[in-house]
Amino acid sequence: MTLWIAIVVLTVGAAALALLPLLRPRRSRSSLEHAVQFYESRRQELERQVAAGLISESERAASEAEQARRLLAIGRQQQAAEEQGHDAAFRRKMAALLLLLGLPLLSIPIYLRTGTPNFPDQPIASRVAPNGDAEMAQALQRIELHLASNPNDARGFEVIAPAYMRLGRFQDAAFAYRRVIAISGETAERLADLGEALIAAQNGIVSAEAKEAFLKAVALDPSFAKARFYIALATEQDGDAAGAVQKLQDLSASLPEGPGKMRVEAELDRFRAEGKAPARPQSGPQSEAGRALSALPADERAKAIEGMVESLAARLSTQGGSFEEWQRLIQARVVLNQRDKAATALAEARKALGDAARAELDRLATSLDLKGTP
Amino acid sequence: MIVEIGHYALVLALALTLFQATVPLWGAIKRDSALVALGPYAAIAQLLLIGISFAALTHAYLGSDFSVANVYQNSHTLKPLIYKWSGVWGNHEGSMLLWVLILALFGAGVAIFSRNLPDDILGATLAVQAMIAAAFLAFLLFASNPFLRLAPAPFEGRDLNPILQDPGLAIHPPLLYLGYVGYSIVFSFAAGALIVGRIDAAFARMLRPWNLVAWITLTLGIAMGSYWAYYELGWGGYWFWDPVENASLMPWLTGTALLHSAIVMEKREALKIWTILLAIITFSLSLLGTFLVRSGVLTSVHAFAVDPERGLFILIILIAFIGGSFTLFALRARAMESGGLFAPVSREGALVLNNLFLAVASLAVLVGTLYPLALEGVTGQKISVGPPFFNLTVVPLMLPLFVAIPFGQRLAWKRGDLLGVTQRMGLAIGLSFIATLIAAYYIGRGPALAIVAIGLGIFILLASLDEIRERAMRGGTSGALRRLIGLPRTFVATALAHAGVGIMVIGIAFTAFEKEAILSMKPGESVKLGEYTLTLRGIAPYTGPNYTSTVARFSVHDGTREVAELRPAKRVYIGRQMPTSEVGRHRVGFSEVYVAIGETSDGAHVDLRAYWKPFVTLIWLGPALMALAGLLSLTDRRLRVGAPRVAARRPERLEPAE
Amino acid sequence: MTRKQKRLAILGGFGLVLVSALALILTGLRDQIVFFRAPSEVVAGKVKPGEAFRLGGLVEQGSVQREPNQMVRFRVTDGPNTIAVTYQGLLPDLFREGQGVVAEGKLDASGAFTASTVLARHDENYMPREVADALKKQGHWQPGKAEGAPKP
């Protein structure tokens, strides 16, 4: 409400200020008047110059003749203008009307389109962090300071690296993992974490360093699924699509049923869909953590998956997302046997993505045997 | 709520500019002073609204309101307060808001000082200014809105680039924008004069103060930007011919030309077409600069907003304004009859020469800046046009101009006497010759061209000061001081500004004689830099509020006497692993010892880059003097729009108003 | 001199300045420009040894070796191909492994690149445009994802 009062005050205030001169008119200054003054000052200047001996008398005379010609020309222009009729009163009314109506008629619809009325200010001081994000930032700051003076504290780097990953500071996460490895030695887990951070930092490109990390991880633990998966992706990015498919198929065969296997299969589906299309970098780190899950015990895994799905759902419904993300959510719901929630998500997706993704969503609904509101 | 009020104020400002773009223009065409009078008040209302908007965004920054997307992306709760302030305009959206704020500031400035402007020019000028504002407000609201909100709001922002955490950032962009945008009002005056068809000496005088204000701020902005790069980037350079630097240099060159040609127009009714054209070109180049900076189409060390779509928007604005004004120009060109004749050797002739060289230099910079774009568009080949190109083209164009300065400012109007002028400068020529010889003797061996350039700088400086002396002494030594104070300020300002050019030339020429040492040092080792010895005393870590740094401690010796201790540092902002340099500098007169260090891997030795830079500060003191001279000129009473007070009252008697 | 002759002389002077300025600009454009090349183009033999050019790409992870006397060796990659670079001097603040870089210099007879200048950029997120283009050509760059992919 206060906002709307402010809007009215601003609008009326601006219009009133702009219309003020209609009540208190400005003293008119015609061009001729201005020109007369200007040339008068010039004449005085010329006199001064003659007095100071800077120019000769004849030069002054020539200058003045020139000025006189200018004045005559302006006077003629002015006369021509004055011969036009006067409709001053009508024009003033029009101007006032234009302003009083035009201002709100233009600005309020535009504001309603671009603005977010009723959205309160949220200065940080007035906010209570519900999920400890602010505390986490402060804790992070403390750990960083601690690490700056204790660069050999592996435990500290181990704690901070996943926090960096969550904040999207992948370079820093990679740096932290490298420190951990340098201090406490290589394990398959640590190497794979490092590789993952490197990939995230490179927007999904498996760099040489990342690949090397995964290869080392596999050398330490040949059955380590996460590392094998990325090696397969690296193979694809090196241009060897067939090799990648081979590796993925081997990996899929060795995995038990579960999200990890689903992820690998999804990747294989992509290859099939692309029909061995030239290698593109794979859609990146979005779902990578999924495979790390396969290492967890079964009950923990289920809980973790559920949590991830819920957070994805929350994010998509508040901030929206791409078709792929919606697809992931819907598929996950189906897998988790939450068919009603899957249908809701489908309906939401239709609303959020609009016409652009209708065909794809229809296809998805059919393949999953879902009835979303069309 | 404050954020939303700021947002609405911006929208309202857009609606108001549409009003201001039409009604006063209608009034100007119909010669209806009541309608014209609405313009100034609308302009002031517009400034207030955009001011409210800017204040609201600042408020959001200071309170770390991360529900505003712009604040979330560019701020952080742990950022020092001053950088929360400067963060407001340290990003694309905020800087464009600053752009329109300054635009409104100039519009309101004209409105406030409009009492003596004739109705028709005032109405048309404010209308054109409002059109520019409307275009940029629309760009702001629809393509880069700083007031977009985030739900749910994050709890921590994403910081500002540490290298932009510098006091220079707090002042540099606003100043540069002030100059860029200042030329908008010059453009509006020119377009207004074209619309009402009144292009004469009186118009040139109306234009002059605004032209000066824009020129002063742009001069200061460029100088500060150069100084900022010098001490912040740690490369020891002051000008890199970077596209963004070029983008500010081009309007400066044509703006300087405009400053000179407008004098001819004011005093002699000549060069009218050219002056109007220069006003249009200068603002077009400012818009082009905005486009280049904002679109990131050019690879540049400055590009902190890379967004082709926004670039396209600005490109459309650019084309609309340039196209519109040139059409208007073509329609009115015939109405601009030429004025006084003059001999080639005359003050006018010298000013034409100045314009010729400045315009051509600007063209060379333009070609060098846009050629890579054009080539890539046509052939797909990527090239870079670097300092060698600009040094080859711009320097030879500037040298004759510098030579001409002392002569030009002494030549008489209409017909000058070159020989007489040269004779009158005998003293200055002799003194500068001696000074150059002394300088060359002390420098020892070096590039001849640089020594010639030093001589040239000294000549410009001495000749300019000598002119003031000569005018004050005219009529004997008695009363010289009184005459000195009584000299017209515009005259003194001209001489001082040219002296500033001389000082800058000396500073630039001396860069040829700087001493450089790039090496690796251990504590206790020394290196010789010119007359100074730099000794590394120690390397120590240091932890600041949000960074760790390696600080190297150097002592500077002049012979055996220690004259200074320097502490250059390499900072790494915690968590980001992103280093920045803190330069150590010791000033001796106008010269400097300058040390920057690299990253140390072992703490036992440090890589460094050290310079002895003779007279380096002159590079920025020169432009500072030029700007000061501009201010002095601005205070000249004769220059005030309209006329001296005595004359201002007279017309009221002639034509009683309403 | 008659008035006509005078006017001709003035116009001639103008023309002379303009023509010489244009000549300068054209000479500059012919001799003073530097081409930009990606490692793949260099490997494909588009650059002659001794020709100055700008090499752009990513600094390969783990390739930076610092030696005494401020000598630095690193490799610049655009994915499929890699060029070894040597440089003597201080590296810019933003030079980091895995980040975009532009180096100006020459190839020697053995195909190694000696840089006279190394440029990195002000903004740590900013990819030099030529580098981005070159990487795009190799399919290793997705513009929409520069912001960092979110984690689930």
Short mmCIF file of N, CA, C and O in Angstrom, two decimals, chain A residues 204-212 214-215 230-245 247 270-271 277-282, chain C residues 60 77-82 138-140:
data_model
loop_
_atom_site.label_atom_id
_atom_site.label_comp_id
_atom_site.label_asym_id
_atom_site.label_seq_id
_atom_site.Cartn_x
_atom_site.Cartn_y
_atom_site.Cartn_z
N GLY A 204 32.46 -28.26 -18.05
CA GLY A 204 32.13 -29.56 -18.62
C GLY A 204 33.21 -30.14 -19.51
O GLY A 204 33.06 -31.26 -19.99
N ILE A 205 34.27 -29.40 -19.75
CA ILE A 205 35.34 -29.97 -20.55
C ILE A 205 36.22 -30.84 -19.64
O ILE A 205 36.62 -30.39 -18.56
N VAL A 206 36.51 -32.05 -20.09
CA VAL A 206 37.42 -32.88 -19.31
C VAL A 206 38.83 -32.53 -19.75
O VAL A 206 39.27 -32.91 -20.84
N SER A 207 39.52 -31.75 -18.94
CA SER A 207 40.85 -31.30 -19.34
C SER A 207 41.86 -32.43 -19.14
O SER A 207 41.55 -33.47 -18.55
N ALA A 208 43.07 -32.20 -19.65
CA ALA A 208 44.09 -33.24 -19.54
C ALA A 208 44.37 -33.57 -18.09
O ALA A 208 44.51 -34.75 -17.71
N GLU A 209 44.42 -32.53 -17.25
CA GLU A 209 44.72 -32.76 -15.84
C GLU A 209 43.62 -33.59 -15.18
O GLU A 209 43.89 -34.51 -14.40
N ALA A 210 42.35 -33.26 -15.53
CA ALA A 210 41.23 -34.00 -14.95
C ALA A 210 41.30 -35.46 -15.37
O ALA A 210 41.13 -36.38 -14.56
N LYS A 211 41.57 -35.65 -16.65
CA LYS A 211 41.62 -37.03 -17.17
C LYS A 211 42.71 -37.82 -16.45
O LYS A 211 42.50 -38.97 -16.05
N GLU A 212 43.84 -37.16 -16.27
CA GLU A 212 44.95 -37.82 -15.59
C GLU A 212 44.54 -38.23 -14.17
O GLU A 212 44.84 -39.35 -13.72
N PHE A 214 41.57 -38.94 -13.09
CA PHE A 214 40.66 -40.09 -13.14
C PHE A 214 41.42 -41.37 -13.46
O PHE A 214 41.15 -42.43 -12.89
N LEU A 215 42.37 -41.25 -14.38
CA LEU A 215 43.15 -42.45 -14.73
C LEU A 215 43.89 -42.97 -13.51
O LEU A 215 43.92 -44.18 -13.24
N TYR A 230 33.82 -40.65 -16.11
CA TYR A 230 34.45 -39.45 -16.67
C TYR A 230 35.48 -39.80 -17.72
O TYR A 230 35.67 -39.06 -18.69
N ILE A 231 36.17 -40.93 -17.50
CA ILE A 231 37.15 -41.33 -18.52
C ILE A 231 36.44 -41.57 -19.84
O ILE A 231 36.90 -41.18 -20.92
N ALA A 232 35.24 -42.17 -19.73
CA ALA A 232 34.47 -42.40 -20.94
C ALA A 232 34.13 -41.07 -21.61
O ALA A 232 34.27 -40.91 -22.83
N LEU A 233 33.71 -40.09 -20.80
CA LEU A 233 33.38 -38.78 -21.38
C LEU A 233 34.60 -38.15 -22.02
O LEU A 233 34.52 -37.53 -23.08
N ALA A 234 35.75 -38.30 -21.36
CA ALA A 234 36.98 -37.75 -21.92
C ALA A 234 37.27 -38.39 -23.26
O ALA A 234 37.69 -37.72 -24.21
N THR A 235 37.03 -39.69 -23.34
CA THR A 235 37.25 -40.39 -24.60
C THR A 235 36.38 -39.77 -25.70
O THR A 235 36.84 -39.54 -26.81
N GLU A 236 35.13 -39.48 -25.33
CA GLU A 236 34.25 -38.87 -26.31
C GLU A 236 34.80 -37.51 -26.75
O GLU A 236 34.84 -37.19 -27.94
N GLN A 237 35.25 -36.72 -25.78
CA GLN A 237 35.73 -35.38 -26.12
C GLN A 237 37.02 -35.42 -26.91
O GLN A 237 37.35 -34.47 -27.61
N ASP A 238 37.75 -36.53 -26.80
CA ASP A 238 38.93 -36.67 -27.64
C ASP A 238 38.55 -37.06 -29.05
O ASP A 238 39.40 -37.25 -29.91
N GLY A 239 37.25 -37.22 -29.29
CA GLY A 239 36.79 -37.49 -30.64
C GLY A 239 36.51 -38.97 -30.90
O GLY A 239 36.20 -39.36 -32.02
N ASP A 240 36.63 -39.81 -29.88
CA ASP A 240 36.45 -41.24 -30.08
C ASP A 240 35.09 -41.66 -29.51
O ASP A 240 34.99 -42.18 -28.40
N ALA A 241 34.02 -41.39 -30.27
CA ALA A 241 32.68 -41.67 -29.78
C ALA A 241 32.48 -43.17 -29.56
O ALA A 241 31.91 -43.60 -28.55
N ALA A 242 32.99 -43.97 -30.47
CA ALA A 242 32.79 -45.42 -30.36
C ALA A 242 33.44 -45.94 -29.09
O ALA A 242 32.85 -46.74 -28.34
N GLY A 243 34.66 -45.48 -28.82
CA GLY A 243 35.37 -45.90 -27.63
C GLY A 243 34.60 -45.52 -26.39
O GLY A 243 34.51 -46.29 -25.42
N ALA A 244 34.02 -44.32 -26.42
CA ALA A 244 33.27 -43.85 -25.27
C ALA A 244 32.07 -44.76 -25.02
O ALA A 244 31.80 -45.16 -23.89
N VAL A 245 31.37 -45.08 -26.10
CA VAL A 245 30.19 -45.94 -25.97
C VAL A 245 30.60 -47.28 -25.37
O VAL A 245 29.97 -47.81 -24.46
N LYS A 247 33.13 -47.97 -23.47
CA LYS A 247 33.46 -47.83 -22.05
C LYS A 247 32.21 -47.70 -21.21
O LYS A 247 32.10 -48.28 -20.12
N ARG A 270 21.83 -40.79 -24.94
CA ARG A 270 22.20 -39.57 -25.68
C ARG A 270 23.01 -39.95 -26.92
O ARG A 270 22.79 -39.44 -28.00
N PHE A 271 23.96 -40.89 -26.73
CA PHE A 271 24.75 -41.32 -27.89
C PHE A 271 23.86 -41.89 -28.97
O PHE A 271 24.01 -41.59 -30.14
N ALA A 277 26.82 -38.61 -33.40
CA ALA A 277 27.09 -37.26 -33.87
C ALA A 277 28.46 -36.84 -33.38
O ALA A 277 28.94 -37.38 -32.40
N PRO A 278 29.07 -35.86 -34.06
CA PRO A 278 30.41 -35.42 -33.64
C PRO A 278 30.38 -34.99 -32.18
O PRO A 278 29.41 -34.46 -31.68
N ALA A 279 31.45 -35.23 -31.53
CA ALA A 279 31.48 -35.08 -30.08
C ALA A 279 31.21 -33.66 -29.66
O ALA A 279 31.80 -32.72 -30.15
N ARG A 280 30.28 -33.52 -28.72
CA ARG A 280 30.05 -32.24 -28.08
C ARG A 280 30.36 -32.47 -26.61
O ARG A 280 30.13 -33.56 -26.09
N PRO A 281 30.82 -31.45 -25.91
CA PRO A 281 31.02 -31.66 -24.50
C PRO A 281 29.70 -32.00 -23.82
O PRO A 281 28.66 -31.47 -24.18
N GLN A 282 29.75 -32.85 -22.91
CA GLN A 282 28.57 -33.40 -22.29
C GLN A 282 28.02 -32.37 -21.32
O GLN A 282 28.73 -31.46 -20.90
N GLU C 60 47.44 -24.54 -20.51
CA GLU C 60 47.16 -25.93 -20.17
C GLU C 60 47.43 -26.19 -18.69
O GLU C 60 48.42 -25.69 -18.13
N THR C 77 46.72 -24.19 -25.23
CA THR C 77 45.97 -25.22 -25.93
C THR C 77 44.62 -24.69 -26.39
O THR C 77 44.09 -23.75 -25.79
N ASP C 78 44.09 -25.25 -27.47
CA ASP C 78 42.71 -24.97 -27.84
C ASP C 78 41.94 -26.28 -27.91
O ASP C 78 40.93 -26.39 -28.59
N GLY C 79 42.44 -27.28 -27.22
CA GLY C 79 41.77 -28.58 -27.21
C GLY C 79 42.61 -29.60 -27.95
O GLY C 79 43.44 -30.26 -27.35
N PRO C 80 42.45 -29.67 -29.26
CA PRO C 80 43.19 -30.70 -29.99
C PRO C 80 44.69 -30.41 -30.07
O PRO C 80 45.48 -31.34 -30.13
N ASN C 81 45.07 -29.16 -30.13
CA ASN C 81 46.48 -28.86 -30.35
C ASN C 81 47.05 -27.95 -29.28
O ASN C 81 46.34 -27.20 -28.63
N THR C 82 48.36 -28.04 -29.16
CA THR C 82 49.04 -27.36 -28.07
C THR C 82 50.34 -26.76 -28.60
O THR C 82 51.00 -27.36 -29.43
N GLN C 138 36.52 -25.37 -31.79
CA GLN C 138 36.91 -26.73 -31.45
C GLN C 138 35.83 -27.44 -30.63
O GLN C 138 36.04 -28.53 -30.15
N GLY C 139 34.71 -26.76 -30.43
CA GLY C 139 33.60 -27.39 -29.72
C GLY C 139 33.81 -27.50 -28.23
O GLY C 139 33.17 -28.28 -27.56
N HIS C 140 34.72 -26.71 -27.70
CA HIS C 140 35.02 -26.84 -26.28
C HIS C 140 34.48 -25.69 -25.46
O HIS C 140 34.88 -25.49 -24.34
#
